[in-house]
């Protein structure tokens, strides 16, 4: 792994640790993780291979990312404090995020430095995965899916929390969130 890859992965892990401390749900809550995965996608995601079972691999890892993302969003606490929504990632949410990140990082280290390249090549040939780009696309899209589904879950839950807390002012709270998020 390159230094840039290590730094990017560490920053993504630190994003969730930042949320272990309760803070205001605002635009940064959504834009920072989206910006990081957009950078990663731009940097590493070329053409998406579609031959053989490449799309099956990509779809499978995207599904894993979606499950991790939704579960991470569900295990993030959201509450109303005055006119603001506050967010705090729970231990389960943080662990799910770390599991996803560690799986991607561990796979990459194992393939590049741990002797896993021959095993992955054999698996790929046996299962009609046509190139290493399919693996890159699968893991990048897994991360992107995990981030987007986590944030979407948090967004939907924040609307529900705001409505449950103040049904009469839910429209006003929703518009305040729209301005900040």
PDB file of C-alpha atoms in Angstrom:
ATOM      1  CA  UNK A   1       0.000   0.000   0.000  1.00  0.00           C
ATOM      2  CA  UNK A   2       1.219   3.477  -0.790  1.00  0.00           C
ATOM      3  CA  UNK A   3       1.562   6.209   1.801  1.00  0.00           C
ATOM      4  CA  UNK A   4      -1.456   7.971   0.268  1.00  0.00           C
ATOM      5  CA  UNK A   5      -3.555   4.800   0.629  1.00  0.00           C
ATOM      6  CA  UNK A   6      -2.539   4.407   4.286  1.00  0.00           C
ATOM      7  CA  UNK A   7      -3.316   8.063   5.020  1.00  0.00           C
ATOM      8  CA  UNK A   8      -6.695   7.873   3.267  1.00  0.00           C
ATOM      9  CA  UNK A   9      -7.657   4.691   5.119  1.00  0.00           C
ATOM     10  CA  UNK A  10      -6.571   6.112   8.469  1.00  0.00           C
ATOM     11  CA  UNK A  11      -8.553   9.315   7.835  1.00  0.00           C
ATOM     12  CA  UNK A  12     -11.649   7.240   7.067  1.00  0.00           C
ATOM     13  CA  UNK A  13     -11.228   5.367  10.349  1.00  0.00           C
ATOM     14  CA  UNK A  14     -10.733   8.648  12.231  1.00  0.00           C
ATOM     15  CA  UNK A  15     -13.991  10.035  10.791  1.00  0.00           C
ATOM     16  CA  UNK A  16     -16.009   7.602  12.879  1.00  0.00           C
ATOM     17  CA  UNK A  17     -13.850   8.159  15.962  1.00  0.00           C
ATOM     18  CA  UNK A  18     -14.656  11.859  15.630  1.00  0.00           C
ATOM     19  CA  UNK A  19     -18.309  10.883  15.942  1.00  0.00           C
ATOM     20  CA  UNK A  20     -17.750   8.883  19.140  1.00  0.00           C
ATOM     21  CA  UNK A  21     -17.947  12.257  20.819  1.00  0.00           C
ATOM     22  CA  UNK A  22     -21.390  13.777  20.545  1.00  0.00           C
ATOM     23  CA  UNK A  23     -21.592  16.692  18.167  1.00  0.00           C
ATOM     24  CA  UNK A  24     -24.035  18.691  16.132  1.00  0.00           C
ATOM     25  CA  UNK A  25     -25.506  17.058  13.048  1.00  0.00           C
ATOM     26  CA  UNK A  26     -24.611  19.507  10.312  1.00  0.00           C
ATOM     27  CA  UNK A  27     -23.284  19.754   6.793  1.00  0.00           C
ATOM     28  CA  UNK A  28     -19.804  18.582   7.832  1.00  0.00           C
ATOM     29  CA  UNK A  29     -21.308  15.347   9.142  1.00  0.00           C
ATOM     30  CA  UNK A  30     -22.257  14.489   5.578  1.00  0.00           C
ATOM     31  CA  UNK A  31     -19.659  16.265   3.444  1.00  0.00           C
ATOM     32  CA  UNK A  32     -16.418  15.103   5.081  1.00  0.00           C
ATOM     33  CA  UNK A  33     -16.988  11.341   4.613  1.00  0.00           C
ATOM     34  CA  UNK A  34     -18.542  11.896   1.171  1.00  0.00           C
ATOM     35  CA  UNK A  35     -15.578  14.027   0.129  1.00  0.00           C
ATOM     36  CA  UNK A  36     -13.097  11.395   1.267  1.00  0.00           C
ATOM     37  CA  UNK A  37     -14.811   8.538  -0.586  1.00  0.00           C
ATOM     38  CA  UNK A  38     -15.282  10.753  -3.643  1.00  0.00           C
ATOM     39  CA  UNK A  39     -11.526  11.348  -3.628  1.00  0.00           C
ATOM     40  CA  UNK A  40     -10.870   7.623  -3.259  1.00  0.00           C
ATOM     41  CA  UNK A  41     -13.337   6.790  -6.045  1.00  0.00           C
ATOM     42  CA  UNK A  42     -11.778   9.417  -8.331  1.00  0.00           C
ATOM     43  CA  UNK A  43      -8.268   8.193  -7.550  1.00  0.00           C
ATOM     44  CA  UNK A  44      -8.792   4.440  -7.816  1.00  0.00           C
ATOM     45  CA  UNK A  45     -11.983   3.697  -9.690  1.00  0.00           C
ATOM     46  CA  UNK A  46     -11.453   3.426 -13.412  1.00  0.00           C
ATOM     47  CA  UNK A  47     -13.758   1.639 -15.767  1.00  0.00           C
ATOM     48  CA  UNK A  48     -15.933  -0.908 -14.021  1.00  0.00           C
ATOM     49  CA  UNK A  49     -15.182  -4.342 -15.464  1.00  0.00           C
ATOM     50  CA  UNK A  50     -18.257  -6.234 -16.598  1.00  0.00           C
ATOM     51  CA  UNK A  51     -16.896  -9.444 -18.052  1.00  0.00           C
ATOM     52  CA  UNK A  52     -17.183 -12.865 -16.448  1.00  0.00           C
ATOM     53  CA  UNK A  53     -18.389 -12.657 -12.862  1.00  0.00           C
ATOM     54  CA  UNK A  54     -16.894  -9.226 -12.198  1.00  0.00           C
ATOM     55  CA  UNK A  55     -20.307  -7.695 -11.557  1.00  0.00           C
ATOM     56  CA  UNK A  56     -21.190 -10.516  -9.161  1.00  0.00           C
ATOM     57  CA  UNK A  57     -18.063  -9.746  -7.129  1.00  0.00           C
ATOM     58  CA  UNK A  58     -18.766  -6.008  -7.242  1.00  0.00           C
ATOM     59  CA  UNK A  59     -22.444  -6.455  -6.342  1.00  0.00           C
ATOM     60  CA  UNK A  60     -21.614  -8.800  -3.467  1.00  0.00           C
ATOM     61  CA  UNK A  61     -19.148  -6.421  -1.889  1.00  0.00           C
ATOM     62  CA  UNK A  62     -21.503  -3.482  -2.447  1.00  0.00           C
ATOM     63  CA  UNK A  63     -24.211  -5.461  -0.629  1.00  0.00           C
ATOM     64  CA  UNK A  64     -21.801  -6.057   2.269  1.00  0.00           C
ATOM     65  CA  UNK A  65     -21.047  -2.316   2.283  1.00  0.00           C
ATOM     66  CA  UNK A  66     -24.773  -1.519   2.331  1.00  0.00           C
ATOM     67  CA  UNK A  67     -25.392  -3.841   5.289  1.00  0.00           C
ATOM     68  CA  UNK A  68     -22.466  -2.343   7.208  1.00  0.00           C
ATOM     69  CA  UNK A  69     -23.590   1.190   6.339  1.00  0.00           C
ATOM     70  CA  UNK A  70     -27.233   0.762   7.314  1.00  0.00           C
ATOM     71  CA  UNK A  71     -26.292  -1.032  10.533  1.00  0.00           C
ATOM     72  CA  UNK A  72     -23.754   1.686  11.332  1.00  0.00           C
ATOM     73  CA  UNK A  73     -26.417   4.340  10.783  1.00  0.00           C
ATOM     74  CA  UNK A  74     -28.909   2.480  12.955  1.00  0.00           C
ATOM     75  CA  UNK A  75     -26.392   2.207  15.805  1.00  0.00           C
ATOM     76  CA  UNK A  76     -25.645   5.928  15.718  1.00  0.00           C
ATOM     77  CA  UNK A  77     -27.497   7.889  18.386  1.00  0.00           C
ATOM     78  CA  UNK A  78     -29.402  10.944  17.218  1.00  0.00           C
ATOM     79  CA  UNK A  79     -31.190  13.248  19.628  1.00  0.00           C
ATOM     80  CA  UNK A  80     -32.714  16.702  19.749  1.00  0.00           C
ATOM     81  CA  UNK A  81     -31.192  19.368  21.976  1.00  0.00           C
ATOM     82  CA  UNK A  82     -33.112  22.602  21.668  1.00  0.00           C
ATOM     83  CA  UNK A  83     -33.164  23.539  18.000  1.00  0.00           C
ATOM     84  CA  UNK A  84     -30.298  21.232  17.061  1.00  0.00           C
ATOM     85  CA  UNK A  85     -29.877  17.577  16.308  1.00  0.00           C
ATOM     86  CA  UNK A  86     -26.920  15.885  17.982  1.00  0.00           C
ATOM     87  CA  UNK A  87     -25.208  12.746  16.736  1.00  0.00           C
ATOM     88  CA  UNK A  88     -22.968  10.221  18.435  1.00  0.00           C
ATOM     89  CA  UNK A  89     -21.664   7.009  16.925  1.00  0.00           C
ATOM     90  CA  UNK A  90     -22.199   4.080  19.240  1.00  0.00           C
ATOM     91  CA  UNK A  91     -19.627   1.386  19.918  1.00  0.00           C
ATOM     92  CA  UNK A  92     -21.395  -0.998  17.514  1.00  0.00           C
ATOM     93  CA  UNK A  93     -21.401   1.653  14.789  1.00  0.00           C
ATOM     94  CA  UNK A  94     -17.696   2.303  15.275  1.00  0.00           C
ATOM     95  CA  UNK A  95     -16.893  -1.417  15.285  1.00  0.00           C
ATOM     96  CA  UNK A  96     -18.844  -1.982  12.066  1.00  0.00           C
ATOM     97  CA  UNK A  97     -16.982   0.879  10.400  1.00  0.00           C
ATOM     98  CA  UNK A  98     -13.638  -0.518  11.574  1.00  0.00           C
ATOM     99  CA  UNK A  99     -14.578  -4.033  10.401  1.00  0.00           C
ATOM    100  CA  UNK A 100     -15.328  -2.714   6.906  1.00  0.00           C
ATOM    101  CA  UNK A 101     -12.169  -0.610   6.758  1.00  0.00           C
ATOM    102  CA  UNK A 102      -9.992  -3.358   8.226  1.00  0.00           C
ATOM    103  CA  UNK A 103     -11.333  -5.927   5.766  1.00  0.00           C
ATOM    104  CA  UNK A 104     -10.434  -3.701   2.823  1.00  0.00           C
ATOM    105  CA  UNK A 105      -7.030  -2.749   4.220  1.00  0.00           C
ATOM    106  CA  UNK A 106      -6.242  -6.294   5.326  1.00  0.00           C
ATOM    107  CA  UNK A 107      -7.127  -7.723   1.931  1.00  0.00           C
ATOM    108  CA  UNK A 108      -4.902  -5.204   0.187  1.00  0.00           C
ATOM    109  CA  UNK A 109      -1.952  -5.826   2.514  1.00  0.00           C
ATOM    110  CA  UNK A 110      -2.411  -9.609   2.239  1.00  0.00           C
ATOM    111  CA  UNK A 111      -2.449  -9.493  -1.569  1.00  0.00           C
ATOM    112  CA  UNK A 112       0.468  -7.061  -1.912  1.00  0.00           C
ATOM    113  CA  UNK A 113       2.744  -8.194   0.911  1.00  0.00           C
ATOM    114  CA  UNK A 114       1.359 -11.313   2.525  1.00  0.00           C
ATOM    115  CA  UNK A 115       1.536 -13.821  -0.275  1.00  0.00           C
ATOM    116  CA  UNK A 116      -2.144 -13.675  -1.103  1.00  0.00           C
ATOM    117  CA  UNK A 117      -1.729 -12.678  -4.738  1.00  0.00           C
ATOM    118  CA  UNK A 118      -1.505 -16.297  -5.954  1.00  0.00           C
ATOM    119  CA  UNK A 119      -4.584 -17.292  -3.914  1.00  0.00           C
ATOM    120  CA  UNK A 120      -6.593 -14.363  -5.269  1.00  0.00           C
ATOM    121  CA  UNK A 121      -5.442 -15.141  -8.812  1.00  0.00           C
ATOM    122  CA  UNK A 122      -6.555 -18.772  -8.398  1.00  0.00           C
ATOM    123  CA  UNK A 123      -9.893 -17.725  -6.895  1.00  0.00           C
ATOM    124  CA  UNK A 124     -10.394 -15.197  -9.683  1.00  0.00           C
ATOM    125  CA  UNK A 125      -9.650 -17.751 -12.411  1.00  0.00           C
ATOM    126  CA  UNK A 126     -11.898 -20.374 -10.824  1.00  0.00           C
ATOM    127  CA  UNK A 127     -14.761 -17.896 -10.418  1.00  0.00           C
ATOM    128  CA  UNK A 128     -14.340 -16.075 -13.737  1.00  0.00           C
ATOM    129  CA  UNK A 129     -13.249 -12.755 -12.278  1.00  0.00           C
ATOM    130  CA  UNK A 130     -11.389 -11.191 -15.150  1.00  0.00           C
ATOM    131  CA  UNK A 131      -8.909  -8.727 -13.652  1.00  0.00           C
ATOM    132  CA  UNK A 132      -7.451  -7.077 -10.595  1.00  0.00           C
ATOM    133  CA  UNK A 133      -9.482  -4.001 -11.561  1.00  0.00           C
ATOM    134  CA  UNK A 134     -12.625  -5.954 -10.632  1.00  0.00           C
ATOM    135  CA  UNK A 135     -11.265  -6.324  -7.093  1.00  0.00           C
ATOM    136  CA  UNK A 136     -10.325  -2.642  -6.934  1.00  0.00           C
ATOM    137  CA  UNK A 137     -13.781  -1.603  -8.172  1.00  0.00           C
ATOM    138  CA  UNK A 138     -15.483  -3.996  -5.752  1.00  0.00           C
ATOM    139  CA  UNK A 139     -13.652  -2.680  -2.691  1.00  0.00           C
ATOM    140  CA  UNK A 140     -13.911   1.002  -3.673  1.00  0.00           C
ATOM    141  CA  UNK A 141     -17.635   0.632  -4.382  1.00  0.00           C
ATOM    142  CA  UNK A 142     -18.058  -1.300  -1.129  1.00  0.00           C
ATOM    143  CA  UNK A 143     -16.560   1.667   0.772  1.00  0.00           C
ATOM    144  CA  UNK A 144     -18.625   4.161  -1.192  1.00  0.00           C
ATOM    145  CA  UNK A 145     -21.799   2.169  -0.571  1.00  0.00           C
ATOM    146  CA  UNK A 146     -21.016   1.836   3.135  1.00  0.00           C
ATOM    147  CA  UNK A 147     -20.541   5.591   3.506  1.00  0.00           C
ATOM    148  CA  UNK A 148     -23.597   6.570   1.449  1.00  0.00           C
ATOM    149  CA  UNK A 149     -25.959   4.104   3.142  1.00  0.00           C
ATOM    150  CA  UNK A 150     -24.686   5.053   6.606  1.00  0.00           C
ATOM    151  CA  UNK A 151     -25.226   8.740   5.893  1.00  0.00           C
ATOM    152  CA  UNK A 152     -28.612   8.111   4.271  1.00  0.00           C
ATOM    153  CA  UNK A 153     -29.699   6.099   7.315  1.00  0.00           C
ATOM    154  CA  UNK A 154     -28.538   8.871   9.636  1.00  0.00           C
ATOM    155  CA  UNK A 155     -30.348  11.469   7.533  1.00  0.00           C
ATOM    156  CA  UNK A 156     -33.634   9.526   7.527  1.00  0.00           C
ATOM    157  CA  UNK A 157     -33.367   8.768  11.234  1.00  0.00           C
ATOM    158  CA  UNK A 158     -32.617  12.424  12.000  1.00  0.00           C
ATOM    159  CA  UNK A 159     -35.845  13.425  10.280  1.00  0.00           C
ATOM    160  CA  UNK A 160     -37.774  10.824  12.257  1.00  0.00           C
ATOM    161  CA  UNK A 161     -36.199  11.910  15.557  1.00  0.00           C
ATOM    162  CA  UNK A 162     -36.938  15.570  14.867  1.00  0.00           C
ATOM    163  CA  UNK A 163     -40.544  14.736  14.011  1.00  0.00           C
ATOM    164  CA  UNK A 164     -41.061  12.517  17.074  1.00  0.00           C
ATOM    165  CA  UNK A 165     -39.538  15.075  19.414  1.00  0.00           C
ATOM    166  CA  UNK A 166     -41.431  18.100  18.094  1.00  0.00           C
ATOM    167  CA  UNK A 167     -44.268  17.035  15.753  1.00  0.00           C
ATOM    168  CA  UNK A 168     -45.685  20.562  15.602  1.00  0.00           C
ATOM    169  CA  UNK A 169     -42.337  22.041  14.591  1.00  0.00           C
ATOM    170  CA  UNK A 170     -41.037  19.136  12.492  1.00  0.00           C
ATOM    171  CA  UNK A 171     -41.261  21.179   9.319  1.00  0.00           C
ATOM    172  CA  UNK A 172     -39.210  23.964  10.868  1.00  0.00           C
ATOM    173  CA  UNK A 173     -36.636  21.465  12.232  1.00  0.00           C
ATOM    174  CA  UNK A 174     -36.444  19.724   8.882  1.00  0.00           C
ATOM    175  CA  UNK A 175     -35.787  23.003   7.113  1.00  0.00           C
ATOM    176  CA  UNK A 176     -33.117  23.876   9.684  1.00  0.00           C
ATOM    177  CA  UNK A 177     -31.431  20.545   8.992  1.00  0.00           C
ATOM    178  CA  UNK A 178     -31.683  21.227   5.271  1.00  0.00           C
ATOM    179  CA  UNK A 179     -29.762  24.463   5.765  1.00  0.00           C
ATOM    180  CA  UNK A 180     -27.058  22.784   7.859  1.00  0.00           C
ATOM    181  CA  UNK A 181     -26.977  19.423   6.138  1.00  0.00           C
TER     182      UNK A 181
END
